[in-house]
Amino acid sequence: MIQTFCFLLTLNVVGPPVVEDLNVLDGGNPNGPTWIDWSDPGLMLVHHLNGLTRECLESREDEVSKLKTAEEWKARQSKVRQTLDQILGPWPDRTPLNPKITGTLQKEGYRVEKIVFESMPHFYVTGALFIPDGLEEPRPAILKVIGHSASAFRRDLYQNVILNLVHKGFVVFAIDPLGQGERLQYFDPKTGKSNVGSATKEHSHAGVHCFLTGRSIARYFIWDGIRAIDYLTTRPEVDPNRIGVTGLSGGGTQSSYIGAVDERVLAVAPTGYITSISRLLGSIGPQDAEQVFYHGPKLGIDHADLLEVRAPKPTLQVTTTRDFFSIQGARETAAEVRHAFRILGHPKRFDQVEDDFGPGFTKQNNESTYKFFQTFLELSGDPAEQTYPFLTEAELTVTETGQVSTAFKSQNIFSINRREALPMRERLIESRRDLDQHLPQALSEAARLSGYRKPDATMAPVFRGQYQREGYRVQKWGVPGEGETIIPTLVFAPDEPGTRPAIMYVHSEGKTTDAAAGGKIEELVRRGYVVAAPDLLGYGETRYKFRQGHSPVQPFFNALMSGRSVAGINAGDAVRVMEFLQDREDVKPDQIGAIAIGDVGPALLHAAAFEQQIQWLVLVDSLLDYQSIVNHELYDVNANSLVAGALTAYDLPDLLASITPRRVAVVQPRTHQQETATNDQIESSLGFVQQHAKDRLRVETEATDLLNLVEWCVAR
């Protein structure tokens, strides 16, 4: 467990006992000194990441503000379409749908056909097609996509909209999203549940698999919708020129996406979701993986683009004032979209409606949606909402077993992504055959993909006081980090005058973990080292305390939007700590090494690979590689240690190889499940590194004395 922020230690010295507060920033000891600038360290990482993403969005806003003519807006639309293809692609081939009707229900005024089709080979989509009785000519059709509900379209609040639409004469196709209904991606037949949890957890778990390969999981949600429309166009009951899409919350996400990329969608009415990324970051933060585009803001994409790219096709933005998606952002986005539609000559084809309600449907908003589709899909009728009998979940179950994974042995996102990652792996293996050429390229790509920024001149560190211990002092420093962040750092400095080698000691459980008198850090100090123990962003004092409903992958998602990573930012801050040590009068600037324990290992590995002045590195309990995550369906890693897109160009072993001829010790490397790697796993991952580094790499599969490892690292 992460230690509490207030690390108290009573020392047996002459006089009253001294109580040490090794907190550097405010927030650990309510009775300690207050530093207003550092009063909320748990949000320091989030504020910094928000700032990085907003810098990207400011560039977009500047570009949009200069658009004055219809021709300029059309050029912007073309650019957005190309960017969406870049972010969401490569799109799969349009393979046979192989649709099957697994059952039919006749109800008063309509019938239901239970449908399953393949949006990709052996990737099954379950849905229900609602068809009004007595059709004499093709009717407009609505694709109904669903928010985060375990039962998906079978839930009563979704059925209410579906049944009203079908009774008003629309053909309605409702489909299960990934990770919901009959499409759980991590279904365990023994328990009848997901191995990873709720729909949101399923989405984000699969999303990490995709992001490591430089892909957006949103592609799968969109492609399912596109193929659902493909199916609708084959039905004689459907007019292919009058197709609409709508959905709530997560369904609002999907309807926005599908409406933006599929030009066959004449009218779209996303309910909930649409706000602005800046307002999203300032409120609830990044949500599920499908709602986060890989490098989206970096490439100039915001929520407004999903609607503006449609102009002048009819678009209705449906909102509620108390949704957790910021209503302020929704209004600001609507104003921009409305302006674009006006410049393009069709101001009446966009509208925003809102009701005073929390997240969800309201009668008023639903009736606005019905009227919108009746108007623009040209189907006259009364928009008033009525009450109809709901169908049971059993009636709307499409497959025999209730899950595509057991009914059809379906592929899932993991299996598809692993297959698509295989060529990346093969290219990496082939490139490693010539390490002289490969390693410089891998380092360059690692710096780019991780978003590493070499530190430049910054403000001076801030001294916060010290405690005297027997033979050495424990100093508290605020070391300036990237941007306006502060790295809370403890420095353990021997009392005897002179200069000596130094060690950065970084622990994922926080800087106080081994800081007690008689602890591991003291052992290093008594061997003659100055030791700096920092809390890199996201760890120790700066650990983000996730609120209920927030996900621990949020910082990872936030960072990748701007083309950065927490690991890359922390690598830069580790170099800043090294430079801070180099500036000390009691440190030999050319004799600084690093020890990383736990989840911070990848960040320190990046730092040592990028900065030659880190003379040696010890990694304890550190992730062996990124590839194993993509190769295994279930994983348990701290997402802050990951780099989105890394596997397109490098992996952690490449960084290890690049450190040669400096020495590196790897102790009990961890697998994708936080287990100690076996010899076979180590050989598979690090075999080429061991051949290259020879006696400069030491790998231990059992706990090893830290002092012994340090002495081996510094030996000449």
PDB file of C-alpha atoms in Angstrom, residues 102 114-117 119 123-130 143-155 158-159 162 173-185 199 202-203 220-226 228 250-251 254 258 393 396-399 401-405 408 413:
ATOM      1  CA  THR A 102     -31.639 -15.814 -34.460  1.00  0.00           C
ATOM      2  CA  LYS A 114     -32.783 -10.569 -33.296  1.00  0.00           C
ATOM      3  CA  ILE A 115     -29.673 -10.111 -35.425  1.00  0.00           C
ATOM      4  CA  VAL A 116     -26.019 -11.084 -35.244  1.00  0.00           C
ATOM      5  CA  PHE A 117     -23.459 -10.025 -37.878  1.00  0.00           C
ATOM      6  CA  SER A 119     -18.270  -6.368 -38.441  1.00  0.00           C
ATOM      7  CA  PHE A 123     -16.001 -10.374 -34.608  1.00  0.00           C
ATOM      8  CA  TYR A 124     -19.687 -10.595 -33.811  1.00  0.00           C
ATOM      9  CA  VAL A 125     -22.148  -7.761 -33.197  1.00  0.00           C
ATOM     10  CA  THR A 126     -25.473  -8.523 -31.548  1.00  0.00           C
ATOM     11  CA  GLY A 127     -28.528  -6.359 -32.044  1.00  0.00           C
ATOM     12  CA  ALA A 128     -32.268  -6.114 -32.441  1.00  0.00           C
ATOM     13  CA  LEU A 129     -34.054  -4.712 -35.476  1.00  0.00           C
ATOM     14  CA  PHE A 130     -37.409  -3.095 -34.665  1.00  0.00           C
ATOM     15  CA  LEU A 143     -29.188   3.274 -35.630  1.00  0.00           C
ATOM     16  CA  LYS A 144     -29.559   3.291 -31.840  1.00  0.00           C
ATOM     17  CA  VAL A 145     -26.220   3.056 -30.053  1.00  0.00           C
ATOM     18  CA  ILE A 146     -26.087   2.555 -26.322  1.00  0.00           C
ATOM     19  CA  GLY A 147     -24.423   4.092 -23.278  1.00  0.00           C
ATOM     20  CA  HIS A 148     -22.703   2.347 -20.403  1.00  0.00           C
ATOM     21  CA  SER A 149     -25.328  -0.130 -19.340  1.00  0.00           C
ATOM     22  CA  ALA A 150     -24.558  -3.782 -18.598  1.00  0.00           C
ATOM     23  CA  SER A 151     -27.723  -4.948 -20.353  1.00  0.00           C
ATOM     24  CA  ALA A 152     -27.262  -2.436 -23.206  1.00  0.00           C
ATOM     25  CA  PHE A 153     -30.366  -1.826 -25.353  1.00  0.00           C
ATOM     26  CA  ARG A 154     -32.425  -4.169 -23.180  1.00  0.00           C
ATOM     27  CA  ARG A 155     -32.512  -1.589 -20.386  1.00  0.00           C
ATOM     28  CA  TYR A 158     -33.208   2.724 -23.897  1.00  0.00           C
ATOM     29  CA  GLN A 159     -36.248   0.668 -24.831  1.00  0.00           C
ATOM     30  CA  ILE A 162     -36.560   2.677 -29.277  1.00  0.00           C
ATOM     31  CA  PHE A 173     -31.544  -1.007 -35.203  1.00  0.00           C
ATOM     32  CA  ALA A 174     -30.152  -1.227 -31.665  1.00  0.00           C
ATOM     33  CA  ILE A 175     -26.747  -2.880 -31.208  1.00  0.00           C
ATOM     34  CA  ASP A 176     -24.674  -3.968 -28.236  1.00  0.00           C
ATOM     35  CA  PRO A 177     -21.516  -1.918 -27.738  1.00  0.00           C
ATOM     36  CA  LEU A 178     -18.243  -3.643 -27.003  1.00  0.00           C
ATOM     37  CA  GLY A 179     -18.008  -4.771 -23.399  1.00  0.00           C
ATOM     38  CA  GLN A 180     -21.759  -4.687 -22.847  1.00  0.00           C
ATOM     39  CA  GLY A 181     -24.822  -6.821 -23.373  1.00  0.00           C
ATOM     40  CA  GLU A 182     -23.803 -10.012 -25.150  1.00  0.00           C
ATOM     41  CA  ARG A 183     -20.393  -8.694 -26.186  1.00  0.00           C
ATOM     42  CA  LEU A 184     -18.250  -8.835 -23.055  1.00  0.00           C
ATOM     43  CA  GLN A 185     -14.624  -8.830 -24.170  1.00  0.00           C
ATOM     44  CA  ALA A 199     -18.294  -1.817 -19.047  1.00  0.00           C
ATOM     45  CA  GLU A 202     -13.696  -3.374 -20.086  1.00  0.00           C
ATOM     46  CA  HIS A 203     -13.364  -0.439 -22.474  1.00  0.00           C
ATOM     47  CA  TYR A 220     -13.874  -0.654 -33.131  1.00  0.00           C
ATOM     48  CA  PHE A 221     -16.953   1.194 -31.872  1.00  0.00           C
ATOM     49  CA  ILE A 222     -17.170   3.237 -35.059  1.00  0.00           C
ATOM     50  CA  TRP A 223     -16.608   0.294 -37.367  1.00  0.00           C
ATOM     51  CA  ASP A 224     -19.386  -1.650 -35.658  1.00  0.00           C
ATOM     52  CA  GLY A 225     -21.683   1.300 -36.361  1.00  0.00           C
ATOM     53  CA  ILE A 226     -20.575   1.626 -39.973  1.00  0.00           C
ATOM     54  CA  ALA A 228     -24.555  -1.838 -38.835  1.00  0.00           C
ATOM     55  CA  GLY A 250     -21.479   6.457 -24.339  1.00  0.00           C
ATOM     56  CA  GLY A 251     -24.059   6.210 -27.110  1.00  0.00           C
ATOM     57  CA  GLN A 254     -20.644   6.624 -30.661  1.00  0.00           C
ATOM     58  CA  ILE A 258     -20.314   7.531 -36.604  1.00  0.00           C
ATOM     59  CA  GLU A 393     -34.121  -9.088 -21.220  1.00  0.00           C
ATOM     60  CA  LEU A 396     -34.095  -9.614 -26.382  1.00  0.00           C
ATOM     61  CA  THR A 397     -31.267 -12.090 -25.876  1.00  0.00           C
ATOM     62  CA  VAL A 398     -29.799 -12.749 -29.311  1.00  0.00           C
ATOM     63  CA  THR A 399     -27.406 -15.678 -28.830  1.00  0.00           C
ATOM     64  CA  THR A 401     -25.576 -18.669 -24.533  1.00  0.00           C
ATOM     65  CA  GLY A 402     -26.054 -14.950 -23.929  1.00  0.00           C
ATOM     66  CA  GLN A 403     -22.480 -14.115 -24.982  1.00  0.00           C
ATOM     67  CA  VAL A 404     -20.847 -14.102 -28.415  1.00  0.00           C
ATOM     68  CA  SER A 405     -17.614 -15.423 -26.913  1.00  0.00           C
ATOM     69  CA  PHE A 408     -19.516 -18.307 -31.602  1.00  0.00           C
ATOM     70  CA  ILE A 413     -10.313  -6.604 -29.281  1.00  0.00           C
TER      71      ILE A 413
END
